[in-house]
Coordinates of C-alpha atoms in Angstrom, one line a residue:
M1 CA 98.0 68.7 103.3
T2 CA 100.1 69.1 106.8
Y3 CA 100.5 72.7 107.9
T4 CA 103.1 73.5 110.0
I5 CA 101.8 76.7 112.3
S6 CA 103.4 78.3 114.9
A7 CA 102.5 78.2 119.1
P8 CA 99.5 80.3 120.2
P9 CA 98.8 82.9 120.8
H10 CA 97.4 83.4 117.1
K11 CA 96.7 87.0 115.6
K12 CA 93.5 86.8 113.4
T13 CA 93.5 89.2 110.3
K14 CA 91.1 89.9 107.7
L15 CA 93.7 90.0 105.4
D16 CA 93.9 87.0 102.8
F17 CA 95.9 86.2 99.8
R18 CA 93.2 87.4 97.5
S19 CA 93.2 90.7 99.1
L20 CA 97.2 91.1 98.9
N21 CA 97.4 90.6 95.6
M22 CA 94.2 93.1 95.0
S23 CA 95.7 95.7 96.8
K24 CA 99.1 95.5 94.8
I25 CA 97.4 95.4 91.8
V26 CA 95.4 98.6 92.7
A27 CA 98.5 100.3 94.0
L28 CA 99.8 99.7 90.6
L29 CA 97.1 101.5 88.5
P30 CA 97.9 105.2 88.9
L31 CA 101.6 104.0 87.3
C32 CA 99.4 101.7 84.4
L33 CA 97.2 104.9 83.9
V34 CA 100.2 107.2 83.4
A35 CA 102.2 104.8 81.1
I36 CA 99.1 104.7 79.1
Y37 CA 98.7 108.6 78.9
F38 CA 102.5 108.6 78.2
F39 CA 103.2 105.7 75.9
G40 CA 99.5 105.4 74.4
V41 CA 97.8 102.5 73.0
P42 CA 100.8 100.5 72.9
A43 CA 101.5 100.6 76.4
L44 CA 97.7 99.4 77.1
G45 CA 98.4 96.4 74.3
I46 CA 101.2 95.5 76.3
I47 CA 99.8 95.3 79.7
L48 CA 96.4 93.6 78.3
A49 CA 98.7 90.7 76.5
S50 CA 100.9 90.3 79.7
V51 CA 97.9 90.0 81.9
L52 CA 95.7 87.8 79.7
G53 CA 99.0 85.4 78.8
A54 CA 99.7 85.0 82.8
V55 CA 95.9 84.2 83.6
A56 CA 95.3 82.3 80.4
T57 CA 98.5 80.0 81.6
E58 CA 97.4 79.8 85.1
Y59 CA 93.9 78.8 84.0
G60 CA 95.5 75.8 81.5
I61 CA 97.6 74.3 83.4
Q62 CA 95.4 74.0 86.6
A63 CA 92.7 73.1 84.2
L64 CA 94.7 70.3 82.6
T65 CA 96.4 69.0 85.7
K66 CA 92.9 68.9 87.6
Q67 CA 93.4 71.2 89.7
K68 CA 91.7 73.6 92.0
I69 CA 91.3 77.0 89.9
T70 CA 92.9 79.7 91.3
I71 CA 93.0 83.0 89.2
A72 CA 90.6 84.6 91.1
D73 CA 93.3 85.1 93.7
G74 CA 94.7 87.7 91.5
H75 CA 98.2 86.4 91.4
A76 CA 98.7 86.0 87.7
A77 CA 97.1 88.9 86.8
L78 CA 99.5 90.7 89.3
V79 CA 102.5 88.7 87.8
G80 CA 101.1 89.7 84.3
L81 CA 100.8 93.6 85.3
M82 CA 103.9 93.5 86.9
L83 CA 106.1 92.0 83.8
A84 CA 104.2 94.2 81.4
L85 CA 105.7 97.5 83.3
L86 CA 109.3 95.9 82.8
I87 CA 108.4 95.9 78.9
P88 CA 109.7 98.6 76.7
P89 CA 106.3 100.2 74.7
E90 CA 108.0 99.6 71.4
T91 CA 108.3 95.6 71.8
P92 CA 105.5 93.4 69.8
L93 CA 102.9 92.1 71.6
W94 CA 103.9 88.2 71.1
I95 CA 106.6 88.9 73.6
P96 CA 104.7 90.1 76.9
V97 CA 102.4 86.8 76.1
I98 CA 105.4 84.7 76.1
G99 CA 106.6 86.4 79.0
G100 CA 103.1 85.8 80.9
F101 CA 103.5 82.3 80.0
F102 CA 106.9 81.5 81.0
A103 CA 106.3 83.8 84.1
I104 CA 103.8 81.4 85.4
A105 CA 104.3 77.9 84.3
V106 CA 108.4 78.1 84.6
G107 CA 109.0 81.1 87.2
K108 CA 105.5 79.8 89.4
F109 CA 104.7 75.9 88.8
V110 CA 107.4 74.6 87.8
F111 CA 108.9 75.3 91.3
G112 CA 105.3 74.4 92.9
G113 CA 103.4 76.8 93.0
I114 CA 102.5 79.8 95.7
G115 CA 104.8 79.9 98.3
S116 CA 107.3 77.5 96.9
Y117 CA 109.0 79.1 94.4
I118 CA 112.9 80.9 95.2
F119 CA 112.9 82.9 91.9
N120 CA 110.4 85.8 91.4
P121 CA 108.6 84.7 88.5
V122 CA 108.4 88.3 87.1
L123 CA 112.2 88.5 87.2
V124 CA 112.6 84.9 85.6
S125 CA 110.5 85.8 82.6
W126 CA 112.0 88.9 82.4
V127 CA 115.5 87.4 82.2
F128 CA 114.1 84.8 79.9
I129 CA 112.7 87.1 77.2
K130 CA 115.7 89.9 78.1
S131 CA 118.0 86.9 76.8
A132 CA 116.2 85.4 74.1
W133 CA 115.1 88.9 72.1
S134 CA 117.3 91.5 73.7
S135 CA 117.1 93.5 70.6
Y136 CA 113.1 94.1 71.4
M137 CA 113.8 94.5 75.1
V138 CA 116.6 97.3 75.0
S139 CA 114.7 100.5 76.0
S140 CA 114.9 103.8 73.9
S141 CA 116.3 105.8 77.1
I142 CA 117.9 105.5 80.3
P143 CA 115.8 108.0 82.7
H144 CA 117.2 110.7 84.6
V145 CA 115.5 112.6 87.3
G146 CA 117.0 116.0 86.5
Q147 CA 114.6 117.8 88.3
F148 CA 111.4 117.6 90.6
S149 CA 109.1 117.2 87.3
D150 CA 111.0 114.3 86.3
L151 CA 109.5 112.5 89.4
I152 CA 106.0 113.4 88.3
L153 CA 106.2 112.7 84.5
E154 CA 109.5 111.3 83.2
S155 CA 109.8 112.2 79.8
G156 CA 113.4 110.1 79.0
A157 CA 111.5 106.7 80.4
G158 CA 112.2 103.8 78.3
L159 CA 110.0 101.3 80.0
L160 CA 106.4 102.0 81.2
V161 CA 107.6 101.7 85.2
D162 CA 110.1 104.8 84.4
V163 CA 107.2 107.1 83.5
S164 CA 106.5 108.5 86.9
P165 CA 108.3 107.3 89.8
I166 CA 105.7 109.2 92.2
A167 CA 103.0 107.5 90.8
L168 CA 104.1 104.4 92.6
I169 CA 103.1 105.9 96.1
G170 CA 100.9 103.2 96.3
G171 CA 103.7 100.9 97.3
V172 CA 104.4 103.0 100.3
Y173 CA 100.3 102.8 101.3
L174 CA 101.0 99.1 101.1
V175 CA 104.2 99.5 103.7
Y176 CA 101.8 101.8 106.3
K177 CA 98.8 99.3 105.8
K178 CA 101.5 96.5 106.9
Y179 CA 100.7 94.6 103.7
V180 CA 104.1 94.5 103.0
D181 CA 107.3 94.7 105.8
W182 CA 109.1 97.9 106.2
R183 CA 112.4 96.6 106.7
V184 CA 113.1 95.5 103.1
P185 CA 112.1 98.7 101.6
I186 CA 114.0 100.6 104.2
A187 CA 117.2 99.0 104.2
F188 CA 117.0 98.4 100.5
F189 CA 116.5 102.6 100.0
A190 CA 119.0 103.5 102.7
T191 CA 121.8 101.4 100.9
M192 CA 120.8 103.2 97.9
V193 CA 121.5 106.4 98.9
L194 CA 124.5 105.8 100.9
F195 CA 126.5 103.4 98.4
P196 CA 126.6 106.2 95.9
Q197 CA 128.1 108.9 99.1
T198 CA 130.6 106.2 100.1
M199 CA 131.8 105.8 96.5
L200 CA 132.1 109.6 95.8
F201 CA 133.9 109.6 99.5
L202 CA 136.3 106.7 98.6
S203 CA 137.2 108.5 95.3
G204 CA 138.2 111.6 96.9
V205 CA 140.4 109.9 99.0
S206 CA 142.0 108.0 96.3
A207 CA 142.5 111.0 94.6
L208 CA 144.2 112.1 97.3
I209 CA 146.6 109.3 97.4
H210 CA 147.3 109.3 93.9
E211 CA 148.4 113.1 94.3
G212 CA 150.4 112.1 97.4
V213 CA 149.1 114.7 99.8
M214 CA 150.1 113.9 103.5
N215 CA 148.3 116.2 105.2
P216 CA 145.6 114.7 107.4
L217 CA 143.2 117.4 107.4
M218 CA 142.3 117.0 103.4
Y219 CA 141.3 113.5 104.1
M220 CA 139.2 114.3 107.1
S221 CA 137.6 117.2 104.6
Q222 CA 136.6 114.3 102.2
L223 CA 133.9 113.3 104.9
F224 CA 132.2 116.4 104.0
T225 CA 130.9 114.7 100.8
F226 CA 128.6 112.9 102.4
L227 CA 126.9 116.2 102.7
S228 CA 126.9 117.0 98.9
M229 CA 124.9 114.8 96.7
S230 CA 126.5 112.2 94.4
P231 CA 126.2 112.5 90.7
E232 CA 124.7 108.7 90.8
I233 CA 121.8 109.8 92.9
P234 CA 119.7 111.2 90.1
Y235 CA 120.2 108.1 88.1
A236 CA 119.4 105.9 91.3
M237 CA 116.1 107.7 92.2
I238 CA 114.3 106.6 89.1
G239 CA 111.1 104.4 88.5
I240 CA 112.2 101.1 88.3
V241 CA 114.6 101.3 91.3
F242 CA 111.2 102.4 93.2
F243 CA 109.3 99.4 91.8
G244 CA 111.8 97.0 92.9
I245 CA 112.2 98.2 96.4
L246 CA 108.3 98.7 97.0
F247 CA 107.2 95.5 94.8
L248 CA 109.4 93.4 93.9
A249 CA 112.0 93.0 96.6
T250 CA 109.2 92.6 98.9
D251 CA 107.8 89.9 97.6
T252 CA 106.7 87.5 100.0
A253 CA 108.0 84.2 99.2
T254 CA 111.4 85.3 97.7
S255 CA 112.4 87.6 100.9
P256 CA 113.4 86.0 104.0
V257 CA 110.7 85.7 106.9
T258 CA 112.7 86.6 109.9
K259 CA 113.1 90.4 110.7
N260 CA 116.7 90.6 111.0
G261 CA 116.9 88.5 107.9
R262 CA 114.6 90.9 105.9
I263 CA 116.8 93.7 107.1
I264 CA 120.0 91.6 105.9
Y265 CA 118.0 90.7 102.6
G266 CA 117.2 94.5 101.8
I267 CA 120.8 95.6 102.2
T268 CA 121.7 92.9 99.8
C269 CA 119.4 94.3 97.3
G270 CA 120.7 97.4 97.5
L271 CA 124.3 96.5 97.5
L272 CA 124.0 94.8 94.3
V273 CA 121.6 97.0 92.3
S274 CA 124.1 99.9 93.2
I275 CA 127.2 97.9 92.3
Y276 CA 125.4 96.9 88.9
G277 CA 124.1 100.7 88.2
Y278 CA 127.2 102.2 89.5
F279 CA 129.5 100.1 86.9
G280 CA 126.8 100.0 84.4
N281 CA 122.9 100.8 84.6
Y282 CA 120.3 101.2 87.1
V283 CA 117.9 100.1 84.7
D284 CA 118.9 96.4 84.4
G285 CA 120.7 96.7 87.5
T286 CA 117.7 96.6 89.5
L287 CA 116.4 93.6 88.0
Y288 CA 119.4 91.7 87.9
G289 CA 120.4 92.6 91.4
I290 CA 117.2 91.1 93.1
F291 CA 117.0 88.2 90.8
L292 CA 120.6 87.7 92.4
A293 CA 119.5 88.6 96.0
N294 CA 116.5 85.8 95.3
C295 CA 119.5 83.4 95.0
V296 CA 120.8 83.9 98.7
A297 CA 117.6 84.7 100.4
S298 CA 117.1 81.0 101.8
F299 CA 120.5 81.5 103.1
I300 CA 120.3 84.6 105.0
E301 CA 116.7 83.2 106.5
I302 CA 118.8 80.0 107.6
N303 CA 120.8 81.8 109.0
T304 CA 119.1 84.6 111.2
M305 CA 116.7 81.9 112.7
P306 CA 116.3 82.6 116.2
S307 CA 117.8 79.8 118.3
S308 CA 115.9 77.1 120.1
F309 CA 116.3 76.9 123.8
G310 CA 119.2 75.5 125.1
T311 CA 120.8 76.0 122.1
E312 CA 125.1 76.7 122.4
S313 CA 125.5 80.5 122.2
F314 CA 127.7 82.2 119.3
P315 CA 131.0 82.3 121.4
V316 CA 130.7 78.7 122.3
K317 CA 129.8 77.6 118.6
V318 CA 133.5 79.5 117.7
Y319 CA 135.1 78.3 120.7
R320 CA 134.5 74.4 119.5
R321 CA 135.1 75.2 115.7
V322 CA 138.4 76.5 117.4
M323 CA 139.6 73.3 119.4
D324 CA 138.4 71.1 117.0
K325 CA 140.9 72.6 114.9
I326 CA 144.0 72.0 117.5
P327 CA 145.5 69.0 117.2
A328 CA 145.0 66.6 120.3
S329 CA 148.8 66.7 121.2
M330 CA 148.6 70.5 121.6
K331 CA 145.6 70.2 123.9
F332 CA 146.3 70.2 127.6
E333 CA 144.9 67.1 129.1
V334 CA 143.9 65.8 132.7
M335 CA 145.5 62.7 133.1
K336 CA 143.8 60.3 136.0
N337 CA 145.2 57.2 137.3
E338 CA 143.2 54.9 137.9

């Protein structure tokens, strides 16, 4: 296998792929414990079924195709665990087993394995089981952070991931340790806050226009709406949104490698999730939004790659494109007599 690496110098680190996966699993353990406490044995059964289904599938595929067995790196277990957290506790156990199988067999290996898939295997599997068995995958309630205690234990949780937003604090630790880049979650979170506030401002301006108000001071006063909290914020700051910000959107294989690209990708995730959540609900909106953002991650990465030395600047490229559109008869040409 040929490896393409960047020019020296290289910075060595003790962090490897296995350590990264294990760190994410440890970061999710507090949420798993709270989910088991809140939902009881059914939550434990779903977690075990999904993890075992994913790990067994990876082992079986690699054994049948005579590849190196890599279940010890923890990636299959992480995928199964993350998928389990997106399933309602009332769901039959055969669904997380099939979900774990689909995540690894289709979401991961069909696209070439580690680092090759363009869609997060967790989201690929969730979309599949959501579409195939929608009646089992509908959560019994939609969470709403009405008070501070809901951040600690959300009594309206419909999915395992929604039981305690604050239990996802382990994701912040991953950012602090630089196991995941800070640009995606920060841009994602900022967009999730600014979008509802902007919609609140636009709705106020729209109401004034509808009423025929001509006083410009009334329109300027709508700027103060950014100081008041939008009623959408309590529905956007739920467990599954933080899970998407800290764990799903930061997946290395499905997010851009460039710094500017990660900021744009985080904003894209935030916009898609906010739009879906504003007009629908933030539970499904988080997963569908990030899934759609995966579609444009490669495009963002390609268009944010640093230009090589000697490459034409952006203004020059624009000038050449404009000049190419102008008919030759309209261009000034220098005539030279031989």
